[in-house]
Every structure is written in structure tokens, then in C-alpha cells.
Tab-separated table of C-alpha atoms and ligand atoms in Angstrom:
chain	number	residue	atom	x	y	z
A	1	MET	CA	11.944	15.425	14.464
A	2	THR	CA	10.994	18.649	12.666
A	3	PHE	CA	8.532	21.174	13.998
A	4	SER	CA	5.801	20.132	11.578
A	5	GLU	CA	6.128	16.473	12.545
A	6	GLN	CA	5.956	17.358	16.225
A	7	ARG	CA	2.839	19.394	15.747
A	8	LEU	CA	1.145	16.498	14.052
A	9	THR	CA	1.951	13.776	16.522
A	10	GLY	CA	-0.260	15.624	19.007
A	11	PRO	CA	-3.625	14.159	20.011
A	12	ARG	CA	-5.482	16.092	17.284
A	13	GLY	CA	-4.261	14.295	14.167
A	14	GLY	CA	-3.711	10.559	13.992
A	15	LEU	CA	-0.754	9.221	15.965
A	16	PRO	CA	1.634	6.983	14.008
A	17	HIS	CA	1.312	3.259	14.729
A	18	GLY	CA	3.226	2.527	17.926
A	19	GLY	CA	3.163	6.224	18.869
A	20	GLN	CA	6.203	7.589	17.047
A	21	LEU	CA	7.124	8.098	13.418
A	22	VAL	CA	10.259	6.117	12.563
A	23	ASP	CA	12.974	7.893	10.553
A	24	ARG	CA	15.876	5.672	9.447
A	25	ARG	CA	17.409	7.758	6.677
A	26	LEU	CA	21.136	7.437	6.105
A	27	ASP	CA	22.920	10.766	5.706
A	28	ALA	CA	25.122	11.372	2.651
A	29	GLU	CA	28.427	11.233	4.513
A	30	GLU	CA	27.699	7.902	6.156
A	31	ALA	CA	26.327	6.525	2.899
A	32	ALA	CA	29.560	7.441	1.091
A	33	ALA	CA	31.628	5.704	3.792
A	34	CYS	CA	29.495	2.536	3.581
A	35	ALA	CA	29.409	2.511	-0.229
A	36	SER	CA	33.169	2.200	-0.538
A	37	GLY	CA	33.874	0.452	2.784
A	38	PRO	CA	34.771	-3.190	3.445
A	39	LEU	CA	31.249	-4.262	4.439
A	40	ALA	CA	29.799	-7.550	3.195
A	41	SER	CA	27.063	-6.899	0.621
A	42	LEU	CA	23.602	-8.259	-0.068
A	43	VAL	CA	21.767	-7.481	-3.326
A	44	LEU	CA	18.069	-6.807	-2.709
A	45	THR	CA	15.169	-7.734	-4.974
A	46	ALA	CA	12.905	-4.900	-6.142
A	47	ALA	CA	10.321	-5.896	-3.519
A	48	GLU	CA	12.909	-5.961	-0.719
A	49	ALA	CA	14.240	-2.567	-1.826
A	50	ALA	CA	10.689	-1.162	-1.678
A	51	ASP	CA	10.267	-2.616	1.828
A	52	LEU	CA	13.588	-1.027	2.814
A	53	ARG	CA	12.372	2.363	1.651
A	54	ALA	CA	9.063	1.948	3.507
A	55	LEU	CA	10.995	1.058	6.683
A	56	ALA	CA	13.321	4.065	6.331
A	57	THR	CA	10.552	6.631	5.753
A	58	GLY	CA	8.472	5.403	8.689
A	59	ALA	CA	5.694	4.046	6.458
A	60	TYR	CA	6.084	0.798	8.449
A	61	SER	CA	6.376	2.475	11.891
A	62	PRO	CA	7.003	1.119	14.509
A	63	LEU	CA	9.273	-1.303	12.590
A	64	VAL	CA	12.897	-0.095	12.420
A	65	GLY	CA	14.270	-2.976	10.375
A	66	PHE	CA	13.766	-6.461	9.002
A	67	MET	CA	12.197	-8.971	11.386
A	68	GLY	CA	13.936	-11.700	13.401
A	69	ALA	CA	12.700	-15.196	14.335
A	70	LYS	CA	10.628	-14.129	17.315
A	71	GLU	CA	8.895	-11.336	15.409
A	72	HIS	CA	8.355	-13.549	12.374
A	73	GLU	CA	6.674	-16.239	14.465
A	74	SER	CA	4.599	-13.833	16.512
A	75	VAL	CA	3.384	-11.863	13.480
A	76	THR	CA	2.681	-14.999	11.445
A	77	GLU	CA	0.763	-16.742	14.224
A	78	GLN	CA	-0.753	-13.918	16.286
A	79	MET	CA	-0.835	-10.947	13.883
A	80	ARG	CA	1.064	-9.090	16.613
A	81	LEU	CA	4.632	-8.012	17.309
A	82	PRO	CA	6.141	-9.664	20.428
A	83	ASP	CA	5.172	-6.555	22.491
A	84	GLY	CA	1.509	-7.009	21.494
A	85	THR	CA	1.350	-4.259	18.844
A	86	LEU	CA	-0.930	-5.176	15.967
A	87	TRP	CA	1.094	-6.105	12.848
A	88	PRO	CA	-0.330	-8.422	10.192
A	89	ILE	CA	2.476	-9.397	7.767
A	90	PRO	CA	6.146	-10.397	8.284
A	91	VAL	CA	8.703	-8.036	6.731
A	92	CYS	CA	11.774	-10.211	6.236
A	93	LEU	CA	14.988	-10.125	4.267
A	94	GLY	CA	16.101	-13.401	2.680
A	95	ILE	CA	19.798	-14.146	2.442
A	96	PRO	CA	21.155	-16.658	-0.100
A	97	ASP	CA	23.390	-19.447	1.238
A	98	GLY	CA	26.401	-18.044	-0.612
A	99	VAL	CA	26.320	-14.739	1.298
A	100	ARG	CA	28.366	-14.890	4.499
A	101	VAL	CA	27.231	-12.643	7.294
A	102	ALA	CA	29.645	-11.719	10.020
A	103	ASP	CA	28.573	-9.716	13.046
A	104	GLY	CA	28.260	-6.056	12.418
A	105	ARG	CA	26.940	-4.291	9.363
A	106	LEU	CA	25.758	-5.500	5.991
A	107	ALA	CA	25.638	-3.208	2.953
A	108	LEU	CA	22.311	-3.491	1.081
A	109	ARG	CA	22.680	-2.896	-2.650
A	110	ASP	CA	20.611	-2.782	-5.834
A	111	SER	CA	21.364	-5.045	-8.795
A	112	HIS	CA	23.788	-2.435	-10.209
A	113	GLY	CA	25.824	-2.356	-7.011
A	114	GLY	CA	24.414	0.987	-5.824
A	115	LEU	CA	24.128	1.367	-2.067
A	116	LEU	CA	20.523	1.282	-0.810
A	117	GLY	CA	21.259	1.141	2.890
A	118	VAL	CA	22.921	-0.722	5.736
A	119	LEU	CA	21.642	-3.345	8.131
A	120	GLU	CA	22.915	-3.795	11.681
A	121	VAL	CA	22.908	-7.608	11.842
A	122	THR	CA	21.260	-8.891	15.020
A	123	GLU	CA	20.311	-12.361	13.862
A	124	VAL	CA	20.340	-14.881	11.013
A	125	PHE	CA	17.514	-17.404	11.233
A	126	GLU	CA	15.597	-20.055	9.301
A	127	ARG	CA	12.262	-18.608	8.266
A	128	ASP	CA	9.270	-20.975	8.178
A	129	ARG	CA	8.072	-19.935	4.741
A	130	ARG	CA	5.334	-22.525	4.559
A	131	ALA	CA	3.755	-21.399	7.848
A	132	GLU	CA	3.971	-17.812	6.613
A	133	ALA	CA	2.213	-18.722	3.354
A	134	GLU	CA	-0.545	-20.699	5.057
A	135	LEU	CA	-1.233	-18.402	7.984
A	136	VAL	CA	-0.646	-14.981	6.418
A	137	TYR	CA	-1.819	-15.642	2.849
A	138	GLY	CA	-4.251	-18.448	3.687
A	139	THR	CA	-2.730	-20.715	1.029
A	140	ALA	CA	0.556	-22.369	0.073
A	141	ASP	CA	-0.418	-22.352	-3.610
A	142	PRO	CA	2.643	-21.202	-5.592
A	143	ALA	CA	0.281	-19.784	-8.249
A	144	HIS	CA	-0.560	-16.994	-5.776
A	145	PRO	CA	1.870	-14.138	-6.619
A	146	GLY	CA	2.500	-13.171	-2.982
A	147	VAL	CA	2.981	-16.778	-1.879
A	148	ALA	CA	5.312	-17.387	-4.820
A	149	ARG	CA	7.500	-14.529	-3.575
A	150	VAL	CA	7.595	-15.952	-0.024
A	151	LEU	CA	8.333	-19.523	-1.145
A	152	SER	CA	11.035	-18.484	-3.626
A	153	SER	CA	12.789	-16.275	-1.065
A	154	PRO	CA	15.796	-17.952	0.640
A	155	ALA	CA	14.960	-19.940	3.791
A	156	ARG	CA	17.669	-18.054	5.675
A	157	ALA	CA	16.748	-14.508	6.679
A	158	VAL	CA	18.884	-11.741	8.130
A	159	ALA	CA	17.388	-9.419	10.719
A	160	GLY	CA	18.190	-6.105	12.298
A	161	PRO	CA	17.620	-2.354	12.246
A	162	ILE	CA	18.272	-0.606	8.943
A	163	GLN	CA	19.220	2.800	7.664
A	164	ALA	CA	18.593	3.660	4.029
A	165	VAL	CA	19.484	6.201	1.382
A	166	LEU	CA	16.288	7.783	0.060
A	167	GLN	CA	17.121	8.194	-3.627
A	168	PRO	CA	14.691	10.431	-5.519
A	169	LEU	CA	12.655	8.295	-7.917
A	170	ALA	CA	12.487	9.042	-11.627
A	171	GLY	CA	9.449	9.922	-13.718
A	172	PRO	CA	5.976	11.159	-12.803
A	173	VAL	CA	5.994	8.853	-9.770
A	174	GLY	CA	9.126	10.391	-8.239
A	175	SER	CA	7.736	13.796	-7.327
A	176	ARG	CA	4.675	12.123	-5.801
A	177	ALA	CA	6.579	9.689	-3.575
A	178	LEU	CA	6.061	11.646	-0.365
A	179	THR	CA	7.221	10.389	3.025
A	180	PRO	CA	4.808	10.122	5.966
A	181	ALA	CA	6.406	13.252	7.472
A	182	GLN	CA	5.713	15.119	4.206
A	183	THR	CA	2.038	14.093	3.946
A	184	ARG	CA	1.546	14.921	7.628
A	185	ALA	CA	3.033	18.371	7.034
A	186	ALA	CA	0.808	18.839	3.949
A	187	PHE	CA	-2.316	17.898	5.938
A	188	ALA	CA	-1.357	20.352	8.711
A	189	GLU	CA	-0.740	23.129	6.191
A	190	ARG	CA	-4.212	22.618	4.753
A	191	GLY	CA	-5.763	22.491	8.206
A	192	TRP	CA	-7.123	18.967	7.731
A	193	THR	CA	-7.760	17.195	11.041
A	194	SER	CA	-9.515	14.201	9.484
A	195	VAL	CA	-8.187	12.565	6.336
A	196	VAL	CA	-9.360	9.474	4.479
A	197	GLY	CA	-6.808	7.335	2.646
A	198	PHE	CA	-7.577	5.440	-0.551
A	199	GLN	CA	-5.317	2.569	-1.577
A	200	THR	CA	-5.246	1.394	-5.174
A	201	ARG	CA	-2.994	-0.423	-7.615
A	202	ASN	CA	-5.399	0.070	-10.528
A	203	PRO	CA	-6.594	2.985	-12.645
A	204	VAL	CA	-9.400	4.905	-10.955
A	205	HIS	CA	-12.770	4.677	-12.703
A	206	ARG	CA	-16.088	6.293	-11.797
A	207	ALA	CA	-16.874	3.661	-9.160
A	208	HIS	CA	-13.710	4.435	-7.177
A	209	GLU	CA	-14.211	8.155	-7.635
A	210	TYR	CA	-17.684	7.753	-6.144
A	211	LEU	CA	-16.387	5.862	-3.087
A	212	MET	CA	-13.707	8.496	-2.519
A	213	LYS	CA	-16.323	11.262	-2.773
A	214	CYS	CA	-18.695	9.486	-0.370
A	215	ALA	CA	-15.835	9.209	2.130
A	216	LEU	CA	-14.684	12.791	1.537
A	217	GLU	CA	-18.191	14.063	2.427
A	218	MET	CA	-17.447	12.938	6.009
A	219	VAL	CA	-13.870	14.213	6.501
A	220	ASP	CA	-11.658	17.240	5.744
A	221	GLY	CA	-9.422	15.754	3.081
A	222	LEU	CA	-8.625	12.808	0.839
A	223	LEU	CA	-5.245	11.147	0.345
A	224	LEU	CA	-5.345	9.364	-3.015
A	225	HIS	CA	-2.488	6.980	-2.304
A	226	PRO	CA	-1.724	4.521	-5.115
A	227	LEU	CA	0.821	1.829	-4.422
A	228	VAL	CA	3.655	2.026	-6.944
A	229	GLY	CA	6.099	-0.661	-5.792
A	230	PRO	CA	6.532	-3.980	-7.589
A	231	THR	CA	3.129	-5.395	-8.572
A	232	LYS	CA	2.274	-8.485	-10.608
A	233	GLU	CA	2.478	-8.897	-14.341
A	234	GLY	CA	-0.574	-7.522	-16.126
A	235	ASP	CA	-1.128	-4.615	-13.711
A	236	VAL	CA	-1.068	-1.194	-15.411
A	237	PRO	CA	2.411	0.456	-15.124
A	238	ALA	CA	2.743	3.052	-12.359
A	239	GLU	CA	3.686	5.918	-14.746
A	240	VAL	CA	0.479	5.435	-16.758
A	241	ARG	CA	-1.625	5.112	-13.641
A	242	MET	CA	-0.109	8.276	-12.192
A	243	ARG	CA	-1.165	10.297	-15.242
A	244	ALA	CA	-4.639	8.752	-15.009
A	245	TYR	CA	-4.902	9.731	-11.313
A	246	GLU	CA	-3.866	13.267	-12.212
A	247	ALA	CA	-6.768	13.356	-14.702
A	248	VAL	CA	-9.178	12.280	-11.931
A	249	LEU	CA	-7.939	15.128	-9.709
A	250	GLY	CA	-9.787	17.467	-12.099
A	251	TYR	CA	-13.015	16.204	-10.521
A	252	PHE	CA	-12.031	17.171	-6.951
A	253	PRO	CA	-11.468	20.619	-5.417
A	254	PRO	CA	-7.654	20.947	-5.218
A	255	ALA	CA	-7.894	22.068	-1.587
A	256	ARG	CA	-9.535	18.762	-0.611
A	257	VAL	CA	-7.299	16.131	-2.185
A	258	LEU	CA	-3.635	15.146	-2.120
A	259	LEU	CA	-2.218	12.639	-4.619
A	260	ALA	CA	0.868	10.823	-3.344
A	261	ALA	CA	2.564	7.546	-4.290
A	262	LEU	CA	3.252	4.770	-1.797
A	263	VAL	CA	6.461	2.922	-2.633
A	264	ALA	CA	5.879	-0.568	-1.247
A	265	PRO	CA	5.526	-4.039	-2.721
A	266	MET	CA	2.059	-5.443	-3.308
A	267	ARG	CA	1.657	-8.801	-1.524
A	268	TYR	CA	-1.906	-9.723	-2.575
A	269	ALA	CA	-2.449	-11.088	0.948
A	270	GLY	CA	-6.110	-10.005	1.019
A	271	PRO	CA	-7.450	-9.526	4.575
A	272	ARG	CA	-4.053	-9.363	6.307
A	273	GLU	CA	-2.788	-6.882	3.728
A	274	ALA	CA	-5.896	-4.724	4.160
A	275	VAL	CA	-4.821	-4.342	7.803
A	276	LEU	CA	-1.273	-3.464	6.714
A	277	HIS	CA	-2.622	-0.933	4.207
A	278	ALA	CA	-4.670	0.702	6.982
A	279	LEU	CA	-1.712	0.885	9.409
A	280	VAL	CA	0.555	2.358	6.719
A	281	ARG	CA	-2.044	5.085	5.985
A	282	LYS	CA	-2.277	5.768	9.719
A	283	ASN	CA	1.474	6.419	9.587
A	284	TYR	CA	0.933	8.788	6.663
A	285	GLY	CA	-1.441	10.771	8.905
A	286	CYS	CA	-4.816	9.445	7.779
A	287	THR	CA	-7.624	9.078	10.326
A	288	HIS	CA	-9.890	7.016	8.050
A	289	PHE	CA	-9.253	4.333	5.452
A	290	ILE	CA	-11.423	2.934	2.655
A	291	VAL	CA	-11.692	-0.863	2.567
A	292	GLY	CA	-13.383	-2.159	-0.559
A	293	ARG	CA	-14.579	-5.563	-1.698
A	294	ASP	CA	-11.840	-8.191	-1.899
A	295	HIS	CA	-9.318	-5.587	-0.740
A	296	ALA	CA	-5.728	-6.522	-1.735
A	297	GLY	CA	-7.012	-9.839	-3.035
A	298	VAL	CA	-6.044	-11.731	-6.159
A	299	GLY	CA	-7.879	-14.455	-8.076
A	300	SER	CA	-10.502	-16.109	-5.873
A	301	TYR	CA	-8.332	-16.829	-2.831
A	302	TYR	CA	-10.302	-14.583	-0.455
A	303	GLY	CA	-13.977	-14.073	0.286
A	304	THR	CA	-15.542	-10.874	-1.049
A	305	PHE	CA	-15.913	-9.366	2.429
A	306	ALA	CA	-13.105	-11.243	4.238
A	307	ALA	CA	-10.899	-8.141	4.476
A	308	GLN	CA	-13.754	-6.020	5.825
A	309	GLU	CA	-14.627	-8.725	8.377
A	310	LEU	CA	-11.048	-9.086	9.617
A	311	ILE	CA	-10.566	-5.348	10.016
A	312	ARG	CA	-13.934	-5.032	11.737
A	313	SER	CA	-12.950	-7.747	14.244
A	314	LEU	CA	-9.900	-5.803	15.465
A	315	PRO	CA	-10.126	-3.612	18.577
A	316	ALA	CA	-10.430	0.043	17.489
A	317	GLU	CA	-7.646	1.127	19.865
A	318	ASP	CA	-5.230	-1.434	18.367
A	319	LEU	CA	-5.978	-0.311	14.816
A	320	GLY	CA	-5.988	3.428	15.567
A	321	ILE	CA	-7.543	4.340	12.199
A	322	THR	CA	-11.214	4.144	11.289
A	323	PRO	CA	-11.967	1.725	8.452
A	324	LEU	CA	-14.756	2.773	6.070
A	325	ARG	CA	-16.173	-0.342	4.462
A	326	PHE	CA	-17.672	0.032	0.995
A	327	ASP	CA	-19.452	-2.262	-1.443
A	328	ASN	CA	-18.783	-2.002	-5.191
A	329	ALA	CA	-20.273	1.059	-6.877
A	330	PHE	CA	-21.877	1.391	-10.326
A	331	TYR	CA	-23.966	3.854	-12.319
A	332	CYS	CA	-27.709	3.117	-12.151
A	333	ARG	CA	-29.744	4.380	-15.105
A	334	ARG	CA	-32.985	4.444	-13.105
A	335	CYS	CA	-31.461	6.213	-10.085
A	336	GLY	CA	-29.707	8.475	-12.574
A	337	SER	CA	-26.592	8.423	-10.374
A	338	MET	CA	-23.742	6.378	-8.994
A	339	ALA	CA	-24.891	3.965	-6.297
A	340	THR	CA	-24.164	0.679	-4.527
A	341	HIS	CA	-26.390	-2.238	-3.589
A	342	LYS	CA	-26.805	-0.455	-0.270
A	343	THR	CA	-28.453	2.575	-1.891
A	344	CYS	CA	-30.050	1.352	-5.148
A	345	PRO	CA	-33.046	-1.018	-5.291
A	346	HIS	CA	-32.975	-1.648	-9.055
A	347	PRO	CA	-31.989	-4.858	-10.844
A	348	GLU	CA	-28.570	-5.388	-12.448
A	349	VAL	CA	-29.990	-4.761	-15.914
A	350	ASP	CA	-30.304	-1.057	-15.002
A	351	HIS	CA	-26.672	-0.840	-13.910
A	352	VAL	CA	-23.676	0.117	-16.044
A	353	ALA	CA	-21.139	-2.457	-14.906
A	354	LEU	CA	-18.157	-3.959	-16.709
A	355	SER	CA	-15.768	-6.635	-15.514
A	356	GLY	CA	-12.035	-5.915	-15.427
A	357	THR	CA	-11.588	-8.285	-18.376
A	358	GLN	CA	-14.265	-6.485	-20.427
A	359	VAL	CA	-12.709	-3.081	-19.745
A	360	ARG	CA	-9.219	-4.268	-20.697
A	361	ALA	CA	-10.571	-5.756	-23.943
A	362	MET	CA	-12.329	-2.471	-24.839
A	363	LEU	CA	-9.273	-0.351	-24.065
A	364	ALA	CA	-6.955	-2.698	-25.978
A	365	ALA	CA	-9.308	-2.368	-28.981
A	366	GLY	CA	-9.134	1.433	-28.717
A	367	GLN	CA	-12.752	1.653	-27.599
A	368	LEU	CA	-13.919	4.134	-24.945
A	369	PRO	CA	-15.947	2.516	-22.146
A	370	PRO	CA	-19.285	4.261	-21.422
A	371	PRO	CA	-18.811	7.650	-19.701
A	372	GLU	CA	-20.836	6.322	-16.752
A	373	PHE	CA	-18.057	3.765	-16.232
A	374	SER	CA	-14.893	5.720	-16.971
A	375	ARG	CA	-13.932	9.370	-17.444
A	376	ALA	CA	-12.877	9.857	-21.070
A	377	GLU	CA	-9.610	11.551	-19.962
A	378	VAL	CA	-8.696	8.436	-18.005
A	379	ALA	CA	-9.794	5.966	-20.681
A	380	GLU	CA	-7.849	7.804	-23.399
A	381	LEU	CA	-4.626	7.583	-21.389
A	382	LEU	CA	-5.170	3.872	-20.872
A	383	ILE	CA	-5.936	3.290	-24.565
A	384	ASP	CA	-2.650	5.029	-25.476
A	385	ALA	CA	-0.787	2.842	-22.977
A	386	TYR	CA	-2.319	-0.367	-24.315
A	387	ARG	CA	-1.395	0.619	-27.879
A	388	ALA	CA	2.167	1.706	-27.111
B	401	ZN	ZN1	-30.982	2.388	-9.020
């Protein structure tokens, strides 16, 4: 543990989930030995590789590896690890029937054969994928992108602690992919003792900017923390989004905001994933976390406020990060400002509101949405991306 990490795990800032920040990086020498050694190999999917990275950096603290049968059952059924620690979603590693696992270590590789990490095999077990879909995602519908990933994963799973090589990522995302230790050090350097985290997998429009500013009025700093791991088809590519977030930074004092990328897969598990998103931001050093309408939802699988209700029902000491629940925001012509239904009494006809479908259609046609909806800098980047 470095000095800056130690300083931050004190009572002042937020403690990591479970009390200690996990660090499972594989050093270069060991990685070289594993890469060319006689270990059995398993090729990871993009989502599994993103989970591996999140485990290694401590984003998923206190987890130190992929879950075994007991953890899978306990998390699926109770939303808790076997020791009682709050944890909402199983993190498992499927293993195809053709891959033989002996005792000992398993090399984890990408589809080009590159070494991603090693797993100390403790267990191979049959994972109840249907129970996971129904209890964690609330549906076994294979049309749900997160459920589809669970159901198409092999029934056999391999468990155990991991160590991983943290390869630098390419492109505009790479330099922003900070580890929890790095964001914690950045917060300490800036003297922030309270930090609100904002999760997104979409471009940020005026409504989100407003929510972030409302939250920032109450704390020292803002972590704008877009998820950049594998998302579903139709979501805006991470590189484009990253440039759009950088444009939004122009509307915040630089000393009050940090833009970083979270490399993790999106599961679209709605309420349970909102809890995961909060715990991950706690590990990144945030003390507060914004939970919006239909947080981490997809389609119409979850109620509008289901995520906010679940997170509100959890004991504050188990969560260890303060959720800030927000309704959707819009520009109101009569208020002459951004507002929500909590703060504006006027009818919808006075509001500038567009559905996601309407915005995409406008951008695809090269049309700028109204400035009350989207900053022109952001919209122009998105128009270019749609036309490319
Ligand atoms: Zn109004």
C-alpha cells in the first residue's frame, strides 16, 4: 500500500467496501513466466476480461477473484457474501466443457492469446444460471442483454483468487482509466473530503449536467465516471462519449471535477446493479453517489424508482456511501431554468424534453437538438459520430 492510499483509508475519506482496497496486479516478471509456462489456458470474453481488470484494481473490493458456489448462492439469494458483506451481483467465470482444469493455476488469456492474468483454482462448480437470472435480474427473458450473457455463459464456472496484468488501454479512454488508488490519490491532492460519483453509459446532456451540479453544490468534488466496458449494441462508442464528456468539463471549474473511465461490463441489472455501481464508487473514494430514474435499467424490465427504492432499503452502514436520489431533469421555459418535477410546478408543455429515440433521430439527421437540451459542443461530436 502506498502512502497516498494509506492516508485515504483513514476515517476522513470513504473506506473501501470491506475496509481494505484490494490490489491484485501481476508484476511483469511473474507475468512473463506465466505467459510462456505450461499452465492450462482459458480465453476470456470481453466482459470477463473487464471483470478481471475491475477485480485486480480493487474496483470490486473486497472481492479478490471469481466467485465459488457458496458465494454465488449467497449473493444471488441474499445479496450478501457468505460473511454478510453486502454484494448484489455474482461475478463468475464460465468454463467451457472442453477446457480441463487441474489443481493449481489457470492462465487467463484474450482472444489473441495474450496473457490477461492467472487464477488460483479453488473450485469448479455448476452455476445455477436460471436462479441468477430470475433473482438478480428479475427475469429469465433472453431478450434482456444482461440475462442473455448469463444464460449463454457455460454452466460450469471456475473460482478462485486472481492476479492480472493491467495493460494500458488505447485511445482517449486509456489515459482516463484510473484505478481506485489513483482517484483516491487525486481526491486527496485536491483536498476533497466529500466526493459525489456519477455513473453513465450515455452522452451527458443538460439534464445530467444539472443533476451533477445540484449534487456538487453539496460536496467538495465530482467524479464523472462513465462506464466504458462492453455495453450493448446501439450504445454510443466509448471513444465518442469520452470526447463528449471532455466538452462538458468546460462547464465545471477544473478544480471541482475529475473525469475518469470505469472499465467494467454493463449488466443492465437495474436495482441490483445500482447497488453495485454505488459500492464500486465507494471503492474509488466517493462518499456520495447519484442514483437516477431507472438506474442501470434496460427496456421496461424495472420500475422507474425500483433502483432508488432498493438502495434506500439498505442499512446505511452496510452501503457505506450516501445515495443521492434524483428525478429526471428538464429545461422549463416558464421557470427559465433547469428543474425537475420536484422543483417546477408547470405543465409538460412548458418543458423542453426529448426522448432518447427523438434525440438519436435528430443527431442522425445532422440536426442540433435545442440548446436547452444539449450543449452544441456535445451534439456536434455526436452528429459527427453518427455520420462517420
Ligand atoms: Zn417550471
